[in-house]
């Protein structure tokens, strides 16, 4: 049980990578605090997790809202007595457009949802994790934040995901001495709502990856589980690719 009795916040838990991670963490013994916007989906996932014999609490909200960041930490304390770790995973692609055509409102929304939310989350999570004597933070970046070559119209998304790597490095440096590890996970193309369900698009994305396919959300969840567990006890400040090799090909 790699995460036995650890209390972990997971955002973006209503679907895709976040939902798969919540299940994987619960199976590994964690108490999970589930966040995203869709309350019914979070409640359904919590029921499934409880049926496995694990514990789950839910709170729907918007990760762009600082109050929501603090309420998730308070819920972890109320339900489970504190916070050990967090998987700050919620994110959006936003509109894809070349920069001259991109609306500033889209730029701001993508940066706020993907990057500012991570700052707000860390701001409220770190003091709680410190009270526990240490723990781990993980942010979902993307291969697009590492090697964007060849993908058009992704400026806001790429900037937000590269920004998460910088935030990760700063936090890892500042909080390592407190026993808090901080890492970024960079998935490749993954079969979730974000990737849509158009077979031609899936084929195109799969073809970019040396493994010749997209990831299942559960495969990315395993990488997240590793980074939050003591199996990664000497891993901090890293930007770990779990990308089917796509960044090797895109350069
Ligand atoms: P998804 O669309 O299934 O999940 C996104 C989650 O984020 C959902 O739960 C959604 O409700 C939540 N969310 C979005 N905006 C929010 C907001 N303002 N407040 C609260 N919750 C919000 O897609 P996914 O692929 O599982 O995405 C999870 C993460 O993985 C994202 O950060 C995404 O950028 C990243 N990622 C995805 C891929 C991919 O190919 N699917 C690749 C690399 C990285």
mmCIF file of C-alpha atoms and ligand atoms in Angstrom:
data_model
loop_
_atom_site.group_PDB
_atom_site.id
_atom_site.type_symbol
_atom_site.label_atom_id
_atom_site.label_comp_id
_atom_site.label_asym_id
_atom_site.label_seq_id
_atom_site.Cartn_x
_atom_site.Cartn_y
_atom_site.Cartn_z
ATOM 1 C CA UNK A 1 0.000 0.000 0.000
ATOM 2 C CA UNK A 2 2.182 2.823 -1.343
ATOM 3 C CA UNK A 3 -0.062 5.608 -0.017
ATOM 4 C CA UNK A 4 -1.372 3.945 3.135
ATOM 5 C CA UNK A 5 -3.426 6.416 5.252
ATOM 6 C CA UNK A 6 -2.068 9.395 3.323
ATOM 7 C CA UNK A 7 -4.597 12.183 2.775
ATOM 8 C CA UNK A 8 -4.356 13.565 -0.754
ATOM 9 C CA UNK A 9 -6.220 16.354 -2.556
ATOM 10 C CA UNK A 10 -6.858 15.625 -6.245
ATOM 11 C CA UNK A 11 -8.202 18.370 -8.517
ATOM 12 C CA UNK A 12 -9.738 17.699 -11.891
ATOM 13 C CA UNK A 13 -11.042 14.505 -10.304
ATOM 14 C CA UNK A 14 -14.367 14.503 -12.160
ATOM 15 C CA UNK A 15 -12.892 12.889 -15.293
ATOM 16 C CA UNK A 16 -9.836 11.684 -17.155
ATOM 17 C CA UNK A 17 -6.453 11.578 -15.453
ATOM 18 C CA UNK A 18 -7.753 12.995 -12.160
ATOM 19 C CA UNK A 19 -10.517 10.401 -11.797
ATOM 20 C CA UNK A 20 -8.115 7.563 -12.673
ATOM 21 C CA UNK A 21 -5.594 8.923 -10.168
ATOM 22 C CA UNK A 22 -8.213 9.146 -7.416
ATOM 23 C CA UNK A 23 -9.061 5.478 -7.933
ATOM 24 C CA UNK A 24 -5.402 4.437 -8.062
ATOM 25 C CA UNK A 25 -4.519 6.429 -4.927
ATOM 26 C CA UNK A 26 -7.533 5.026 -3.040
ATOM 27 C CA UNK A 27 -6.556 1.475 -4.056
ATOM 28 C CA UNK A 28 -3.072 2.265 -2.696
ATOM 29 C CA UNK A 29 -4.586 3.115 0.709
ATOM 30 C CA UNK A 30 -5.044 6.898 0.498
ATOM 31 C CA UNK A 31 -7.899 9.006 1.836
ATOM 32 C CA UNK A 32 -8.803 11.178 -1.142
ATOM 33 C CA UNK A 33 -10.275 14.678 -1.249
ATOM 34 C CA UNK A 34 -11.843 15.116 -4.685
ATOM 35 C CA UNK A 35 -12.157 18.508 -6.364
ATOM 36 C CA UNK A 36 -13.482 19.683 -9.749
ATOM 37 C CA UNK A 37 -16.515 21.605 -10.979
ATOM 38 C CA UNK A 38 -19.041 18.798 -11.548
ATOM 39 C CA UNK A 39 -20.451 17.791 -8.135
ATOM 40 C CA UNK A 40 -22.470 14.767 -9.351
ATOM 41 C CA UNK A 41 -19.442 13.205 -10.998
ATOM 42 C CA UNK A 42 -17.345 13.724 -7.863
ATOM 43 C CA UNK A 43 -20.064 12.163 -5.693
ATOM 44 C CA UNK A 44 -20.360 9.148 -8.020
ATOM 45 C CA UNK A 45 -16.586 8.618 -7.899
ATOM 46 C CA UNK A 46 -16.592 8.942 -4.098
ATOM 47 C CA UNK A 47 -19.263 6.208 -3.909
ATOM 48 C CA UNK A 48 -17.130 3.942 -6.103
ATOM 49 C CA UNK A 49 -14.076 4.598 -3.911
ATOM 50 C CA UNK A 50 -16.005 3.882 -0.700
ATOM 51 C CA UNK A 51 -17.210 0.605 -2.226
ATOM 52 C CA UNK A 52 -13.513 -0.367 -2.452
ATOM 53 C CA UNK A 53 -13.236 0.178 1.316
ATOM 54 C CA UNK A 54 -11.352 3.478 1.030
ATOM 55 C CA UNK A 55 -12.373 6.947 2.168
ATOM 56 C CA UNK A 56 -13.288 9.918 0.006
ATOM 57 C CA UNK A 57 -14.602 13.458 0.521
ATOM 58 C CA UNK A 58 -15.793 15.782 -2.230
ATOM 59 C CA UNK A 59 -16.103 19.514 -2.779
ATOM 60 C CA UNK A 60 -17.086 21.068 -6.104
ATOM 61 C CA UNK A 61 -15.604 24.435 -7.050
ATOM 62 C CA UNK A 62 -13.442 26.430 -9.400
ATOM 63 C CA UNK A 63 -9.650 26.141 -9.094
ATOM 64 C CA UNK A 64 -9.287 29.776 -10.200
ATOM 65 C CA UNK A 65 -10.872 30.809 -6.901
ATOM 66 C CA UNK A 66 -8.468 31.179 -3.955
ATOM 67 C CA UNK A 67 -11.242 30.438 -1.476
ATOM 68 C CA UNK A 68 -11.765 27.038 -3.123
ATOM 69 C CA UNK A 69 -8.057 26.236 -2.672
ATOM 70 C CA UNK A 70 -8.312 26.950 1.050
ATOM 71 C CA UNK A 71 -11.638 25.091 1.417
ATOM 72 C CA UNK A 72 -10.150 21.895 -0.032
ATOM 73 C CA UNK A 73 -7.355 22.033 2.553
ATOM 74 C CA UNK A 74 -9.899 22.703 5.315
ATOM 75 C CA UNK A 75 -11.973 19.722 4.137
ATOM 76 C CA UNK A 76 -8.906 17.454 4.311
ATOM 77 C CA UNK A 77 -8.300 18.623 7.884
ATOM 78 C CA UNK A 78 -11.961 18.252 8.876
ATOM 79 C CA UNK A 79 -12.511 14.797 7.348
ATOM 80 C CA UNK A 80 -9.095 13.218 7.788
ATOM 81 C CA UNK A 81 -7.183 15.329 10.321
ATOM 82 C CA UNK A 82 -4.689 16.967 7.960
ATOM 83 C CA UNK A 83 -3.075 16.939 4.524
ATOM 84 C CA UNK A 84 -0.103 14.904 3.293
ATOM 85 C CA UNK A 85 -0.046 15.509 -0.449
ATOM 86 C CA UNK A 86 -1.861 17.014 -3.424
ATOM 87 C CA UNK A 87 -2.208 16.226 -7.104
ATOM 88 C CA UNK A 88 -3.042 19.614 -8.639
ATOM 89 C CA UNK A 89 -4.214 18.317 -11.973
ATOM 90 C CA UNK A 90 -7.209 20.374 -13.177
ATOM 91 C CA UNK A 91 -6.628 22.009 -16.528
ATOM 92 C CA UNK A 92 -8.067 23.142 -19.834
ATOM 93 C CA UNK A 93 -6.732 23.439 -23.368
ATOM 94 C CA UNK A 94 -8.683 26.633 -24.113
ATOM 95 C CA UNK A 95 -9.188 27.876 -27.660
ATOM 96 C CA UNK A 96 -6.394 27.030 -30.022
ATOM 97 C CA UNK A 97 -5.399 29.918 -32.286
ATOM 98 C CA UNK A 98 -2.243 31.617 -33.539
ATOM 99 C CA UNK A 99 -1.240 34.420 -31.162
ATOM 100 C CA UNK A 100 -2.291 37.314 -33.461
ATOM 101 C CA UNK A 101 -5.800 35.854 -33.501
ATOM 102 C CA UNK A 102 -5.954 34.686 -29.871
ATOM 103 C CA UNK A 103 -8.340 36.596 -27.624
ATOM 104 C CA UNK A 104 -6.676 38.012 -24.485
ATOM 105 C CA UNK A 105 -9.626 36.596 -22.502
ATOM 106 C CA UNK A 106 -8.670 33.090 -23.652
ATOM 107 C CA UNK A 107 -5.017 33.659 -22.737
ATOM 108 C CA UNK A 108 -5.998 34.848 -19.258
ATOM 109 C CA UNK A 109 -8.443 32.007 -18.690
ATOM 110 C CA UNK A 110 -5.925 29.312 -19.655
ATOM 111 C CA UNK A 111 -3.166 30.861 -17.518
ATOM 112 C CA UNK A 112 -5.537 31.275 -14.561
ATOM 113 C CA UNK A 113 -6.974 27.773 -14.812
ATOM 114 C CA UNK A 114 -3.718 25.920 -15.430
ATOM 115 C CA UNK A 115 -1.040 28.019 -13.713
ATOM 116 C CA UNK A 116 -2.447 30.574 -11.260
ATOM 117 C CA UNK A 117 -4.599 27.794 -9.772
ATOM 118 C CA UNK A 118 -1.396 25.865 -9.023
ATOM 119 C CA UNK A 119 0.086 28.867 -7.217
ATOM 120 C CA UNK A 120 -3.120 29.267 -5.171
ATOM 121 C CA UNK A 121 -3.213 25.558 -4.380
ATOM 122 C CA UNK A 122 0.408 25.459 -3.233
ATOM 123 C CA UNK A 123 -0.067 28.625 -1.169
ATOM 124 C CA UNK A 124 -2.743 26.911 0.916
ATOM 125 C CA UNK A 125 -1.460 23.331 0.803
ATOM 126 C CA UNK A 126 2.141 23.920 1.889
ATOM 127 C CA UNK A 127 1.359 25.224 5.403
ATOM 128 C CA UNK A 128 -0.926 22.220 6.004
ATOM 129 C CA UNK A 129 1.655 19.733 4.687
ATOM 130 C CA UNK A 130 4.318 21.439 6.783
ATOM 131 C CA UNK A 131 2.171 20.822 9.899
ATOM 132 C CA UNK A 132 2.321 17.101 9.072
ATOM 133 C CA UNK A 133 6.131 17.269 8.969
ATOM 134 C CA UNK A 134 6.388 16.803 5.188
ATOM 135 C CA UNK A 135 4.699 15.400 2.117
ATOM 136 C CA UNK A 136 4.536 15.877 -1.624
ATOM 137 C CA UNK A 137 2.995 18.146 -4.240
ATOM 138 C CA UNK A 138 2.481 17.215 -7.864
ATOM 139 C CA UNK A 139 1.305 19.354 -10.791
ATOM 140 C CA UNK A 140 0.077 18.089 -14.138
ATOM 141 C CA UNK A 141 2.083 19.848 -16.817
ATOM 142 C CA UNK A 142 2.233 18.376 -20.352
ATOM 143 C CA UNK A 143 4.672 17.349 -23.032
ATOM 144 C CA UNK A 144 3.447 20.544 -24.711
ATOM 145 C CA UNK A 145 5.125 22.533 -21.922
ATOM 146 C CA UNK A 146 8.422 20.791 -22.707
ATOM 147 C CA UNK A 147 8.620 20.393 -26.477
ATOM 148 C CA UNK A 148 5.825 22.097 -28.310
ATOM 149 C CA UNK A 149 7.370 21.643 -31.769
ATOM 150 C CA UNK A 150 4.838 20.974 -34.484
ATOM 151 C CA UNK A 151 1.629 21.714 -32.594
ATOM 152 C CA UNK A 152 -0.045 24.907 -33.780
ATOM 153 C CA UNK A 153 -2.235 27.329 -31.832
ATOM 154 C CA UNK A 154 -1.144 26.204 -28.373
ATOM 155 C CA UNK A 155 0.637 29.328 -27.092
ATOM 156 C CA UNK A 156 -1.494 29.860 -23.989
ATOM 157 C CA UNK A 157 -1.570 26.166 -23.095
ATOM 158 C CA UNK A 158 2.183 25.713 -23.709
ATOM 159 C CA UNK A 159 3.043 28.810 -21.662
ATOM 160 C CA UNK A 160 0.857 27.659 -18.761
ATOM 161 C CA UNK A 161 2.342 24.148 -18.781
ATOM 162 C CA UNK A 162 5.955 25.394 -19.059
ATOM 163 C CA UNK A 163 5.144 27.821 -16.233
ATOM 164 C CA UNK A 164 4.202 24.884 -14.027
ATOM 165 C CA UNK A 165 7.717 23.480 -14.440
ATOM 166 C CA UNK A 166 9.200 26.793 -13.238
ATOM 167 C CA UNK A 167 6.784 26.882 -10.298
ATOM 168 C CA UNK A 168 7.700 23.278 -9.465
ATOM 169 C CA UNK A 169 11.424 24.072 -9.418
ATOM 170 C CA UNK A 170 10.959 27.154 -7.213
ATOM 171 C CA UNK A 171 8.744 25.308 -4.717
ATOM 172 C CA UNK A 172 11.048 22.274 -4.620
ATOM 173 C CA UNK A 173 13.992 24.541 -3.854
ATOM 174 C CA UNK A 174 12.145 26.564 -1.218
ATOM 175 C CA UNK A 175 10.491 23.696 0.669
ATOM 176 C CA UNK A 176 12.846 20.725 0.351
ATOM 177 C CA UNK A 177 14.355 21.390 3.770
ATOM 178 C CA UNK A 178 10.848 21.022 5.262
ATOM 179 C CA UNK A 179 10.514 17.529 3.815
ATOM 180 C CA UNK A 180 8.153 18.673 1.054
ATOM 181 C CA UNK A 181 8.880 17.212 -2.380
ATOM 182 C CA UNK A 182 7.455 19.016 -5.422
ATOM 183 C CA UNK A 183 7.323 17.572 -8.927
ATOM 184 C CA UNK A 184 5.624 18.064 -12.282
ATOM 185 C CA UNK A 185 4.215 15.233 -14.377
ATOM 186 C CA UNK A 186 4.275 15.665 -18.160
ATOM 187 C CA UNK A 187 1.828 13.279 -19.832
ATOM 188 C CA UNK A 188 1.739 12.608 -23.545
ATOM 189 C CA UNK A 189 -1.530 12.407 -25.460
ATOM 190 C CA UNK A 190 -4.061 10.694 -23.199
ATOM 191 C CA UNK A 191 -7.552 9.378 -23.966
ATOM 192 C CA UNK A 192 -9.672 11.810 -21.959
ATOM 193 C CA UNK A 193 -12.384 14.391 -22.621
ATOM 194 C CA UNK A 194 -9.626 16.900 -23.376
ATOM 195 C CA UNK A 195 -8.515 14.851 -26.389
ATOM 196 C CA UNK A 196 -12.098 14.607 -27.707
ATOM 197 C CA UNK A 197 -13.487 11.489 -29.367
ATOM 198 C CA UNK A 198 -12.734 12.064 -33.051
ATOM 199 C CA UNK A 199 -10.951 8.911 -34.319
ATOM 200 C CA UNK A 200 -8.962 10.873 -36.927
ATOM 201 C CA UNK A 201 -7.619 13.212 -34.224
ATOM 202 C CA UNK A 202 -6.768 10.235 -32.018
ATOM 203 C CA UNK A 203 -4.915 8.595 -34.915
ATOM 204 C CA UNK A 204 -2.968 11.794 -35.570
ATOM 205 C CA UNK A 205 -1.988 12.169 -31.895
ATOM 206 C CA UNK A 206 -1.134 8.460 -31.572
ATOM 207 C CA UNK A 207 1.112 8.732 -34.634
ATOM 208 C CA UNK A 208 3.232 11.439 -32.974
ATOM 209 C CA UNK A 209 4.222 8.992 -30.216
ATOM 210 C CA UNK A 210 7.010 6.441 -30.743
ATOM 211 C CA UNK A 211 4.820 3.946 -28.849
ATOM 212 C CA UNK A 212 2.261 4.462 -31.629
ATOM 213 C CA UNK A 213 -0.710 5.020 -29.343
ATOM 214 C CA UNK A 214 -2.212 7.397 -26.798
ATOM 215 C CA UNK A 215 -2.036 6.726 -23.051
ATOM 216 C CA UNK A 216 -4.900 5.377 -20.976
ATOM 217 C CA UNK A 217 -5.636 7.705 -18.019
ATOM 218 C CA UNK A 218 -4.758 4.828 -15.659
ATOM 219 C CA UNK A 219 -1.192 4.744 -17.042
ATOM 220 C CA UNK A 220 -0.664 8.418 -16.192
ATOM 221 C CA UNK A 221 -2.229 7.779 -12.778
ATOM 222 C CA UNK A 222 0.486 5.185 -12.051
ATOM 223 C CA UNK A 223 3.206 7.769 -12.732
ATOM 224 C CA UNK A 224 1.420 10.209 -10.394
ATOM 225 C CA UNK A 225 1.150 7.506 -7.727
ATOM 226 C CA UNK A 226 4.902 6.890 -7.945
ATOM 227 C CA UNK A 227 5.769 10.586 -7.616
ATOM 228 C CA UNK A 228 3.521 11.075 -4.561
ATOM 229 C CA UNK A 229 4.675 7.893 -2.825
ATOM 230 C CA UNK A 230 7.765 7.194 -0.752
ATOM 231 C CA UNK A 231 9.050 5.169 -3.720
ATOM 232 C CA UNK A 232 10.023 8.627 -5.064
ATOM 233 C CA UNK A 233 11.554 9.753 -1.744
ATOM 234 C CA UNK A 234 14.608 11.352 -3.423
ATOM 235 C CA UNK A 235 12.726 12.819 -6.399
ATOM 236 C CA UNK A 236 12.019 16.543 -6.184
ATOM 237 C CA UNK A 237 12.073 19.466 -8.605
ATOM 238 C CA UNK A 238 11.704 17.074 -11.518
ATOM 239 C CA UNK A 239 9.572 17.361 -14.645
ATOM 240 C CA UNK A 240 8.857 13.692 -15.274
ATOM 241 C CA UNK A 241 7.786 12.726 -18.776
ATOM 242 C CA UNK A 242 5.201 9.970 -19.092
ATOM 243 C CA UNK A 243 4.697 10.725 -22.745
ATOM 244 C CA UNK A 244 5.133 7.594 -24.818
ATOM 245 C CA UNK A 245 8.298 9.210 -26.180
ATOM 246 C CA UNK A 246 6.471 12.016 -28.006
ATOM 247 C CA UNK A 247 8.918 14.675 -26.823
ATOM 248 C CA UNK A 248 11.831 12.673 -28.258
ATOM 249 C CA UNK A 249 10.186 12.876 -31.637
ATOM 250 C CA UNK A 250 9.019 16.517 -31.398
ATOM 251 C CA UNK A 251 12.439 17.586 -30.074
HETATM 252 P P1 LIG B 1 -10.312 16.186 -18.620
HETATM 253 O O1 LIG B 1 -10.939 17.269 -19.413
HETATM 254 O O2 LIG B 1 -10.952 14.841 -18.565
HETATM 255 O O3 LIG B 1 -10.076 16.665 -17.117
HETATM 256 C C1 LIG B 1 -9.895 18.006 -16.752
HETATM 257 C C2 LIG B 1 -10.384 18.175 -15.331
HETATM 258 O O4 LIG B 1 -10.104 19.506 -14.891
HETATM 259 C C3 LIG B 1 -11.886 17.965 -15.209
HETATM 260 O O5 LIG B 1 -12.143 17.293 -13.999
HETATM 261 C C4 LIG B 1 -12.412 19.374 -15.140
HETATM 262 O O6 LIG B 1 -13.635 19.481 -14.442
HETATM 263 C C5 LIG B 1 -11.302 20.053 -14.339
HETATM 264 N N1 LIG B 1 -11.316 21.495 -14.476
HETATM 265 C C6 LIG B 1 -11.104 22.226 -15.603
HETATM 266 N N2 LIG B 1 -11.228 23.539 -15.318
HETATM 267 C C7 LIG B 1 -11.520 23.624 -13.994
HETATM 268 C C8 LIG B 1 -11.776 24.708 -13.114
HETATM 269 N N3 LIG B 1 -11.748 26.003 -13.519
HETATM 270 N N4 LIG B 1 -12.042 24.428 -11.808
HETATM 271 C C9 LIG B 1 -12.082 23.141 -11.367
HETATM 272 N N5 LIG B 1 -11.853 22.082 -12.152
HETATM 273 C C10 LIG B 1 -11.582 22.327 -13.457
HETATM 274 O O7 LIG B 1 -8.845 16.081 -19.220
HETATM 275 P P2 LIG B 1 -7.526 15.372 -18.674
HETATM 276 O O8 LIG B 1 -6.758 15.005 -19.868
HETATM 277 O O9 LIG B 1 -7.807 14.343 -17.636
HETATM 278 O O10 LIG B 1 -6.783 16.623 -18.004
HETATM 279 C C11 LIG B 1 -6.127 16.549 -16.743
HETATM 280 C C12 LIG B 1 -4.813 17.295 -16.829
HETATM 281 O O11 LIG B 1 -3.936 16.600 -17.721
HETATM 282 C C13 LIG B 1 -4.939 18.722 -17.380
HETATM 283 O O12 LIG B 1 -4.139 19.599 -16.617
HETATM 284 C C14 LIG B 1 -4.373 18.601 -18.780
HETATM 285 O O13 LIG B 1 -3.846 19.817 -19.255
HETATM 286 C C15 LIG B 1 -3.324 17.539 -18.574
HETATM 287 N N6 LIG B 1 -2.861 16.836 -19.775
HETATM 288 C C16 LIG B 1 -3.733 16.168 -20.571
HETATM 289 C C17 LIG B 1 -3.261 15.508 -21.702
HETATM 290 C C18 LIG B 1 -4.188 14.739 -22.625
HETATM 291 O O14 LIG B 1 -3.765 14.400 -23.755
HETATM 292 N N7 LIG B 1 -5.410 14.418 -22.236
HETATM 293 C C19 LIG B 1 -1.894 15.524 -22.005
HETATM 294 C C20 LIG B 1 -1.029 16.220 -21.164
HETATM 295 C C21 LIG B 1 -1.527 16.870 -20.053
#
